[in-house]
Amino acid sequence: MGYAGYFSTTNQIKDKATPLQACLSQVSSLDSLQIIEKLCYNAIVSPQEEKFRKVKLQNPKIQTHLVKVPNALDVMVHLGWEQECSADDGDVLVLPKGVSLTMHQVRDIQNAQQALKKDLSRESSLSRSTSKSSVLTAATS
């Protein structure tokens, strides 16, 4: 309790992460999150366009940023994309006709990007400060 029995707004209780948010937090690549956002946004904006509902997993950029990054494909599956194998395109991710994505999900992806950027900048500032302190220690020795 705060002053005079009022609830303190500075101690607000954080909401539990949704399953999507928990899944997104496991992706450690900013490029992967940006590609996931773009693919989902395109599927939302142009739901009738088949090209935005299919992702070829053989594409080099998709290979680098989705297939080879841990948990990135899991996010896509969690969002409703299904992995299929077609004779024409090979392995693909397909967003079935009955599945529609929402801008709320895209905002969750954007929030995950912001959180990852903050974590990465924190890590880089920590590594810079530790390298500066080791240089200072070496200089004084």
mmCIF file of C-alpha atoms in Angstrom, residues 5-139:
data_model
loop_
_atom_site.group_PDB
_atom_site.id
_atom_site.type_symbol
_atom_site.label_atom_id
_atom_site.label_comp_id
_atom_site.label_asym_id
_atom_site.label_seq_id
_atom_site.Cartn_x
_atom_site.Cartn_y
_atom_site.Cartn_z
ATOM 1 C CA GLY A 5 -3.752 3.521 2.035
ATOM 2 C CA TYR A 6 -3.788 4.285 -1.696
ATOM 3 C CA PHE A 7 -2.403 1.809 -4.165
ATOM 4 C CA SER A 8 0.957 2.910 -5.519
ATOM 5 C CA THR A 9 1.006 3.134 -9.326
ATOM 6 C CA THR A 10 4.763 2.704 -9.362
ATOM 7 C CA ASN A 11 4.343 -0.884 -8.167
ATOM 8 C CA GLN A 12 1.934 -1.975 -10.865
ATOM 9 C CA ILE A 13 1.678 -5.694 -11.323
ATOM 10 C CA LYS A 14 3.024 -6.859 -14.653
ATOM 11 C CA ASP A 15 0.658 -8.955 -16.724
ATOM 12 C CA LYS A 16 1.682 -12.500 -17.452
ATOM 13 C CA ALA A 17 3.107 -13.019 -20.908
ATOM 14 C CA THR A 18 0.775 -14.606 -23.440
ATOM 15 C CA PRO A 19 1.914 -17.850 -25.076
ATOM 16 C CA LEU A 20 2.835 -15.864 -28.213
ATOM 17 C CA GLN A 21 4.874 -13.364 -26.212
ATOM 18 C CA ALA A 22 6.659 -16.186 -24.410
ATOM 19 C CA CYS A 23 7.448 -17.838 -27.750
ATOM 20 C CA LEU A 24 8.691 -14.535 -29.232
ATOM 21 C CA SER A 25 10.993 -13.949 -26.265
ATOM 22 C CA GLN A 26 12.860 -17.152 -27.171
ATOM 23 C CA VAL A 27 14.000 -15.717 -30.540
ATOM 24 C CA SER A 28 17.399 -14.068 -30.142
ATOM 25 C CA SER A 29 17.753 -12.551 -33.619
ATOM 26 C CA LEU A 30 16.418 -9.090 -34.422
ATOM 27 C CA ASP A 31 16.516 -9.859 -38.159
ATOM 28 C CA SER A 32 14.351 -12.932 -37.579
ATOM 29 C CA LEU A 33 11.747 -10.940 -35.674
ATOM 30 C CA GLN A 34 11.702 -8.304 -38.418
ATOM 31 C CA ILE A 35 11.109 -10.939 -41.100
ATOM 32 C CA ILE A 36 8.360 -12.592 -39.040
ATOM 33 C CA GLU A 37 6.718 -9.180 -38.622
ATOM 34 C CA LYS A 38 6.915 -8.428 -42.350
ATOM 35 C CA LEU A 39 5.495 -11.822 -43.361
ATOM 36 C CA CYS A 40 2.606 -11.518 -40.919
ATOM 37 C CA TYR A 41 1.892 -7.880 -41.786
ATOM 38 C CA ASN A 42 1.748 -8.686 -45.500
ATOM 39 C CA ALA A 43 -0.648 -11.578 -44.825
ATOM 40 C CA ILE A 44 -2.908 -9.235 -42.824
ATOM 41 C CA VAL A 45 -2.897 -6.347 -45.284
ATOM 42 C CA SER A 46 -3.442 -8.524 -48.364
ATOM 43 C CA PRO A 47 -5.256 -11.641 -47.145
ATOM 44 C CA GLN A 48 -6.446 -12.592 -50.643
ATOM 45 C CA GLU A 49 -2.933 -12.600 -52.136
ATOM 46 C CA GLU A 50 -1.658 -16.181 -52.180
ATOM 47 C CA LYS A 51 1.961 -15.017 -52.441
ATOM 48 C CA PHE A 52 1.711 -13.508 -48.948
ATOM 49 C CA ARG A 53 0.299 -16.728 -47.487
ATOM 50 C CA LYS A 54 3.185 -18.950 -48.617
ATOM 51 C CA VAL A 55 6.858 -18.775 -47.637
ATOM 52 C CA LYS A 56 9.458 -20.872 -49.442
ATOM 53 C CA LEU A 57 11.840 -22.256 -46.855
ATOM 54 C CA GLN A 58 14.521 -22.737 -49.531
ATOM 55 C CA ASN A 59 14.827 -18.948 -49.973
ATOM 56 C CA PRO A 60 18.346 -17.989 -48.778
ATOM 57 C CA LYS A 61 17.128 -15.108 -46.593
ATOM 58 C CA ILE A 62 14.433 -17.296 -45.027
ATOM 59 C CA GLN A 63 17.008 -20.068 -44.496
ATOM 60 C CA THR A 64 19.368 -17.669 -42.710
ATOM 61 C CA HIS A 65 16.852 -15.824 -40.555
ATOM 62 C CA LEU A 66 14.041 -18.324 -39.922
ATOM 63 C CA VAL A 67 15.107 -21.903 -40.528
ATOM 64 C CA LYS A 68 18.564 -21.728 -38.930
ATOM 65 C CA VAL A 69 17.578 -19.471 -36.006
ATOM 66 C CA PRO A 70 16.397 -21.402 -32.949
ATOM 67 C CA ASN A 71 12.699 -20.942 -32.151
ATOM 68 C CA ALA A 72 11.940 -18.706 -35.163
ATOM 69 C CA LEU A 73 9.984 -21.405 -37.009
ATOM 70 C CA ASP A 74 8.215 -22.237 -33.752
ATOM 71 C CA VAL A 75 6.874 -18.674 -33.652
ATOM 72 C CA MET A 76 5.539 -18.991 -37.188
ATOM 73 C CA VAL A 77 3.824 -22.289 -36.336
ATOM 74 C CA HIS A 78 2.402 -20.730 -33.171
ATOM 75 C CA LEU A 79 0.944 -17.931 -35.305
ATOM 76 C CA GLY A 80 -0.874 -20.498 -37.439
ATOM 77 C CA TRP A 81 1.531 -21.136 -40.310
ATOM 78 C CA GLU A 82 1.850 -24.790 -41.307
ATOM 79 C CA GLN A 83 4.900 -26.486 -42.761
ATOM 80 C CA GLU A 84 4.198 -28.416 -45.948
ATOM 81 C CA CYS A 85 6.151 -30.027 -48.724
ATOM 82 C CA SER A 86 5.057 -29.293 -52.282
ATOM 83 C CA ALA A 87 6.397 -30.761 -55.514
ATOM 84 C CA ASP A 88 6.793 -27.308 -57.066
ATOM 85 C CA ASP A 89 8.262 -25.273 -54.219
ATOM 86 C CA GLY A 90 9.792 -27.831 -51.863
ATOM 87 C CA ASP A 91 9.354 -27.104 -48.162
ATOM 88 C CA VAL A 92 7.049 -24.157 -47.541
ATOM 89 C CA LEU A 93 5.214 -22.454 -44.714
ATOM 90 C CA VAL A 94 1.571 -21.892 -45.579
ATOM 91 C CA LEU A 95 -1.010 -19.804 -43.777
ATOM 92 C CA PRO A 96 -4.241 -21.792 -44.277
ATOM 93 C CA LYS A 97 -7.338 -20.000 -45.595
ATOM 94 C CA GLY A 98 -9.224 -20.334 -42.307
ATOM 95 C CA VAL A 99 -6.425 -18.724 -40.292
ATOM 96 C CA SER A 100 -6.286 -14.957 -40.068
ATOM 97 C CA LEU A 101 -3.648 -12.980 -38.269
ATOM 98 C CA THR A 102 -4.326 -9.784 -36.323
ATOM 99 C CA MET A 103 -2.541 -6.501 -35.859
ATOM 100 C CA HIS A 104 -2.438 -7.323 -32.141
ATOM 101 C CA GLN A 105 -0.096 -10.206 -33.009
ATOM 102 C CA VAL A 106 2.030 -7.870 -35.143
ATOM 103 C CA ARG A 107 2.239 -5.460 -32.193
ATOM 104 C CA ASP A 108 3.415 -8.332 -29.998
ATOM 105 C CA ILE A 109 6.164 -9.018 -32.558
ATOM 106 C CA GLN A 110 7.124 -5.328 -32.592
ATOM 107 C CA ASN A 111 7.219 -5.282 -28.782
ATOM 108 C CA ALA A 112 9.497 -8.324 -28.848
ATOM 109 C CA GLN A 113 11.781 -6.460 -31.259
ATOM 110 C CA GLN A 114 11.945 -3.469 -28.917
ATOM 111 C CA ALA A 115 12.687 -5.688 -25.922
ATOM 112 C CA LEU A 116 15.452 -7.482 -27.826
ATOM 113 C CA LYS A 117 16.968 -4.165 -28.962
ATOM 114 C CA LYS A 118 16.991 -2.989 -25.347
ATOM 115 C CA ASP A 119 18.625 -6.240 -24.191
ATOM 116 C CA LEU A 120 21.246 -6.079 -26.942
ATOM 117 C CA SER A 121 22.113 -2.459 -26.171
ATOM 118 C CA ARG A 122 22.371 -3.316 -22.467
ATOM 119 C CA GLU A 123 24.705 -6.209 -23.263
ATOM 120 C CA SER A 124 26.894 -4.084 -25.525
ATOM 121 C CA SER A 125 27.166 -1.321 -22.920
ATOM 122 C CA LEU A 126 28.097 -3.893 -20.276
ATOM 123 C CA SER A 127 30.758 -5.425 -22.500
ATOM 124 C CA ARG A 128 32.155 -1.966 -23.265
ATOM 125 C CA SER A 129 32.319 -1.074 -19.582
ATOM 126 C CA THR A 130 34.005 -4.363 -18.671
ATOM 127 C CA SER A 131 36.543 -3.961 -21.473
ATOM 128 C CA LYS A 132 37.265 -0.385 -20.333
ATOM 129 C CA SER A 133 37.758 -1.558 -16.753
ATOM 130 C CA SER A 134 40.108 -4.342 -17.870
ATOM 131 C CA VAL A 135 42.125 -1.812 -19.900
ATOM 132 C CA LEU A 136 42.319 0.477 -16.868
ATOM 133 C CA THR A 137 43.375 -2.425 -14.643
ATOM 134 C CA ALA A 138 46.056 -3.457 -17.124
ATOM 135 C CA ALA A 139 47.282 0.144 -17.401
#
